[in-house]
């Protein structure tokens, strides 16, 4: 048989095969195949073995990995991909000690992004989102969750979701859509947040019928949406057939993590200040904790989510960039892997689980993304790195050599010539 592609002379191969998300101490158990090879046929992984055995195989195209690391494509479990404008002027204000509420008063913050997103056309948002998605692909990301949430009205929220739906048709990266209409309280509803939530809830049926989102999310936080309001909203989403996620315990420990566990949410996200009780319940549940250390880093926080305690409690943890224009402006998940090592005290093995198999299960793609296994989509990254320890160690740059998506080379770093 002649395969389409054969990748050989792999120094380390991380297959990341699993029947479910790695939980607790399982996250530190990493299978590493040495001197390996992978054959691809019809866009899927068809054979995995040793390089010595691969010499007997025939392929239309052969890729020499030169003794470097090969892994599954990275999985982004939490992004705000579609938005208008940017907020670079706020950085200098933060450096001057201007707090977020004052920035809001000056017309900045999330509401400035809402204005820019409302004003942007569908095509403008599509072009901008495609640019960011291209950059994610260049950094080894092959599956991305994309949230709405910068419209806060029916028209713009639908516009964001429709952009994601269009990108699914146009872009090689697999996209998973989340409706986050309940991201903030818009100015026009500042005195009646319950009425605003009702207006977002009224969109559920249309979103479901048009297949615009798979998940519903809400920002459960002080001065935004209470635990009880979030519970009612998410129960309504579940009744309409959605799976749910929660922006939980980012600024104050209100009990968002406990709510996520109680509702059987697929994920609780942020978790920067989750309580001891929340950590205990997360560890005993099937809800995946999606931690966003880039947000704490970019906002200059002194404390980070207690990932070490969550893992020790038995939780399944994923990590993500939280790519957005205000609090984590990076498409580089590799940088977040380094921050996870340095600030979350996660081991390399835990980090690799957190950006592959666990991230995939956090967006309901555990059966098709995050692993290199026979019969799976050939979403594969060849790295300019000798081993899996190197990526979190050497921070701030792009270590990707080649990205294959569905068995096709979609990015190759040709270097400086």
XYZ file of C-alpha atoms in Angstrom, residues 31-394:
364
model
C 3.102 8.229 26.971
C 6.152 9.178 24.902
C 7.083 7.094 21.834
C 10.732 7.347 20.799
C 12.125 7.088 17.255
C 8.602 6.895 15.876
C 6.828 7.270 12.548
C 3.258 8.056 11.460
C 1.551 7.289 8.138
C -1.461 9.231 6.875
C -4.076 8.132 4.369
C -7.186 10.034 3.225
C -6.687 12.692 5.868
C -6.539 10.238 8.768
C -3.852 8.518 10.784
C -3.416 5.075 9.238
C -0.299 3.642 10.891
C 1.909 4.368 13.922
C 5.168 2.564 14.544
C 8.950 2.757 14.706
C 11.046 4.534 12.109
C 12.918 1.280 11.444
C 9.646 -0.395 10.444
C 8.597 2.617 8.363
C 11.457 1.953 5.938
C 9.338 -0.818 4.478
C 6.445 1.557 3.786
C 5.744 3.522 0.623
C 4.304 7.052 0.576
C 3.577 9.756 -1.977
C 5.210 12.304 0.321
C 7.776 11.746 3.037
C 8.464 14.216 5.846
C 11.691 13.888 7.799
C 11.049 15.057 11.375
C 14.814 15.269 12.003
C 14.553 13.797 15.490
C 12.129 16.458 16.700
C 8.891 16.404 18.670
C 5.545 15.511 17.037
C 2.202 16.014 18.809
C -1.498 16.331 18.094
C -2.683 19.722 16.934
C -3.304 21.964 19.928
C -6.888 22.588 21.028
C -8.100 26.038 22.093
C -10.957 25.585 24.561
C -11.778 29.249 25.309
C -11.494 32.193 22.912
C -13.424 35.339 22.010
C -12.440 35.122 18.361
C -14.942 37.483 16.742
C -14.868 41.152 17.762
C -14.504 44.621 16.307
C -11.793 47.156 17.032
C -8.955 46.916 19.545
C -8.088 48.449 22.915
C -4.365 49.182 22.863
C -4.899 52.658 24.351
C -6.071 51.079 27.596
C -2.677 49.534 28.321
C -1.060 52.891 29.117
C -4.042 53.796 31.311
C -3.570 50.599 33.299
C 0.121 51.394 33.675
C -0.863 54.754 35.143
C -2.961 52.997 37.761
C -6.350 53.815 36.237
C -8.731 51.088 37.399
C -11.137 49.233 35.150
C -14.250 51.060 36.357
C -12.644 54.394 35.500
C -11.658 53.073 32.077
C -15.311 52.117 31.588
C -16.382 55.653 32.524
C -13.968 57.003 29.899
C -15.681 54.899 27.234
C -13.245 51.991 27.290
C -13.430 48.420 28.538
C -15.740 45.737 27.224
C -18.423 48.231 26.232
C -16.012 49.872 23.779
C -15.569 46.494 22.104
C -19.334 46.100 22.074
C -19.694 49.427 20.248
C -17.010 48.495 17.719
C -18.539 45.065 17.136
C -22.015 46.499 16.665
C -20.656 48.974 14.120
C -18.588 46.429 12.174
C -20.063 44.682 9.159
C -20.278 40.920 8.834
C -17.485 40.986 6.253
C -15.263 43.161 8.438
C -15.671 40.803 11.382
C -15.098 37.794 9.117
C -11.847 39.224 7.756
C -10.561 40.136 11.210
C -11.462 36.785 12.746
C -9.841 34.952 9.834
C -6.609 36.887 10.440
C -6.525 35.810 14.091
C -7.467 32.240 13.207
C -4.640 32.075 10.667
C -2.238 33.142 13.399
C -3.575 30.453 15.737
C -3.004 27.828 13.040
C 0.572 29.072 12.624
C 1.066 28.438 16.345
C -0.057 24.816 16.089
C -3.744 25.170 16.982
C -6.076 23.041 14.858
C -9.354 23.189 16.843
C -10.804 26.376 18.359
C -13.820 27.241 20.510
C -15.193 30.695 19.627
C -17.579 32.633 21.859
C -19.885 35.469 20.965
C -20.551 38.079 23.653
C -19.504 41.423 22.178
C -22.925 42.242 20.792
C -25.187 42.134 23.843
C -28.124 42.553 21.501
C -29.902 40.152 19.196
C -28.590 41.555 15.909
C -24.913 41.657 16.830
C -24.832 38.397 18.753
C -26.323 36.652 15.728
C -23.819 38.460 13.504
C -20.923 37.084 15.562
C -22.331 33.564 15.504
C -22.929 33.762 11.761
C -19.297 34.819 11.243
C -18.165 31.680 13.067
C -20.539 29.571 10.981
C -19.076 31.088 7.808
C -15.517 30.513 9.013
C -16.340 26.849 9.559
C -16.912 26.605 5.803
C -13.888 28.658 4.767
C -11.091 27.810 7.180
C -9.235 24.532 7.752
C -9.270 24.956 11.548
C -12.248 23.234 13.194
C -14.445 25.725 15.040
C -16.822 25.106 17.931
C -19.351 27.865 18.633
C -20.537 29.128 22.027
C -23.305 31.672 22.638
C -22.104 34.113 25.314
C -24.793 36.751 24.971
C -24.764 37.005 28.779
C -21.217 38.384 28.841
C -21.962 41.802 30.387
C -24.873 44.123 31.027
C -25.230 46.646 28.188
C -25.809 50.308 28.977
C -29.418 50.190 27.846
C -30.201 47.493 30.441
C -27.999 48.692 33.307
C -31.033 49.126 35.567
C -32.725 45.882 34.573
C -30.265 42.990 34.089
C -33.043 40.411 34.442
C -34.817 41.880 31.430
C -31.554 41.707 29.481
C -31.089 38.031 30.392
C -34.634 37.397 29.238
C -33.838 38.993 25.864
C -30.825 36.681 25.482
C -32.852 33.650 26.546
C -35.400 34.468 23.854
C -32.653 33.843 21.278
C -32.095 30.201 22.288
C -34.660 28.692 19.953
C -33.447 30.599 16.890
C -29.803 29.781 17.653
C -30.671 26.102 18.010
C -32.770 25.999 14.829
C -30.063 27.742 12.781
C -27.300 25.589 14.296
C -25.374 28.699 15.320
C -23.999 27.452 18.644
C -23.424 24.215 20.496
C -22.918 25.711 23.972
C -24.408 28.486 26.072
C -22.106 30.371 28.476
C -22.645 33.127 31.077
C -20.384 35.447 33.075
C -21.245 34.667 36.694
C -19.602 37.503 38.593
C -20.203 40.347 41.037
C -21.927 43.293 39.344
C -22.717 41.098 36.331
C -24.899 37.980 36.776
C -25.586 36.353 40.119
C -25.411 32.635 40.809
C -29.190 32.369 40.956
C -29.753 34.388 37.773
C -27.094 32.251 36.063
C -28.770 29.074 37.269
C -32.154 30.051 35.841
C -30.600 31.132 32.542
C -28.532 27.987 32.093
C -31.384 25.695 33.097
C -33.417 27.324 30.319
C -30.515 26.673 27.916
C -30.324 23.026 28.969
C -34.075 22.700 28.433
C -33.545 23.896 24.838
C -30.936 21.194 24.236
C -27.683 23.137 24.762
C -24.703 22.028 26.769
C -23.510 24.757 29.126
C -20.347 26.453 30.287
C -19.750 29.109 32.962
C -17.292 31.991 33.253
C -16.791 31.253 36.947
C -14.869 32.749 39.862
C -12.708 35.117 37.838
C -12.789 38.120 40.211
C -14.867 37.043 43.222
C -15.604 33.538 44.473
C -19.382 33.709 44.177
C -19.855 29.980 43.701
C -19.751 29.768 39.927
C -17.636 26.631 40.049
C -20.097 24.932 42.392
C -22.939 25.973 40.094
C -21.149 24.516 37.073
C -20.666 21.201 38.861
C -24.254 21.168 40.102
C -25.625 21.739 36.611
C -23.322 19.154 35.048
C -21.708 21.846 32.903
C -19.099 20.562 30.490
C -16.670 23.198 31.808
C -16.114 25.902 34.401
C -13.780 28.567 33.032
C -11.322 31.087 34.554
C -11.401 29.785 38.178
C -8.852 32.391 39.292
C -10.336 32.674 42.790
C -12.286 29.431 43.196
C -12.936 28.535 46.829
C -11.694 25.440 48.660
C -15.200 24.002 48.428
C -15.339 24.750 44.711
C -12.018 22.979 44.148
C -13.214 19.970 46.130
C -16.437 19.721 44.131
C -14.648 20.220 40.817
C -12.244 17.399 41.672
C -15.116 15.024 42.392
C -17.014 15.905 39.194
C -16.840 15.399 35.427
C -16.816 19.164 34.809
C -13.515 20.248 33.254
C -11.760 23.280 34.689
C -10.536 25.566 31.901
C -7.849 27.825 33.373
C -6.747 31.035 31.646
C -3.399 32.113 33.135
C -2.694 34.562 30.311
C -5.509 36.741 31.659
C -3.980 36.921 35.137
C -0.598 37.631 33.548
C -1.838 40.387 31.225
C -3.847 42.090 33.957
C -0.809 42.125 36.246
C -2.373 39.939 38.912
C -0.202 38.642 41.742
C -2.239 35.466 42.156
C -3.282 32.773 39.715
C -5.800 29.937 39.665
C -4.851 27.140 42.050
C -4.315 24.566 39.339
C -2.005 22.478 41.495
C -4.697 22.062 44.158
C -7.356 21.334 41.533
C -5.268 18.572 39.980
C -4.390 17.169 43.403
C -8.142 17.121 44.173
C -8.701 14.928 41.090
C -9.927 17.510 38.590
C -9.440 17.455 34.827
C -7.797 20.731 33.806
C -7.450 22.421 30.411
C -5.635 25.675 29.704
C -6.361 28.276 27.045
C -5.319 31.720 25.865
C -8.722 33.364 26.504
C -7.844 35.332 23.346
C -9.766 38.610 23.534
C -9.078 42.330 22.964
C -9.098 43.433 26.587
C -7.520 40.992 29.012
C -5.494 38.431 27.038
C -4.348 39.657 23.661
C -2.445 36.665 22.293
C -3.065 33.846 19.852
C 0.042 32.009 21.116
C -1.030 29.023 23.209
C 2.629 28.040 23.527
C 3.201 31.168 25.624
C 0.308 30.143 27.862
C 1.954 26.740 28.302
C 5.038 28.503 29.668
C 2.943 30.647 32.020
C 1.204 27.465 33.221
C 4.595 26.001 34.109
C 5.894 29.127 35.812
C 2.769 30.448 37.537
C 0.474 27.432 37.926
C 3.275 25.002 38.817
C 1.998 22.475 36.286
C 4.356 19.780 35.028
C 5.116 19.424 31.302
C 2.992 16.266 31.171
C 0.050 18.054 32.803
C 0.412 20.970 30.414
C 0.379 18.744 27.331
C -2.807 17.047 28.552
C -4.306 20.491 29.186
C -3.812 21.730 25.604
C -4.719 18.519 23.788
C -7.022 15.782 25.068
C -8.522 17.670 28.035
C -9.099 20.814 25.985
C -10.793 18.668 23.343
C -13.155 17.110 25.873
C -13.907 20.581 27.288
C -15.507 21.485 23.937
C -17.090 18.090 23.227
C -14.450 17.104 20.656
C -12.691 14.398 22.658
C -13.521 11.737 20.098
C -11.942 13.565 17.169
C -9.337 16.104 18.358
C -6.417 16.220 20.738
C -4.946 12.778 19.977
C -2.901 10.964 17.351
C -4.601 7.601 16.930
C -5.358 5.269 14.043
C -8.596 6.330 12.370
C -8.497 9.854 13.821
C -8.156 13.045 11.795
C -4.480 13.662 11.062
C -4.229 16.936 12.988
C -0.511 16.907 13.686
C 2.214 19.388 14.625
C 5.907 18.876 13.899
C 7.930 21.102 16.218
C 11.363 22.675 15.976
C 12.038 21.217 19.412
C 13.826 18.049 20.520
C 11.310 16.928 23.143
C 8.066 17.758 24.957
C 9.906 19.517 27.787
C 11.256 22.179 25.450
C 8.058 24.038 24.492
C 7.133 25.388 27.962
C 10.846 25.908 28.718
C 11.694 28.228 25.794
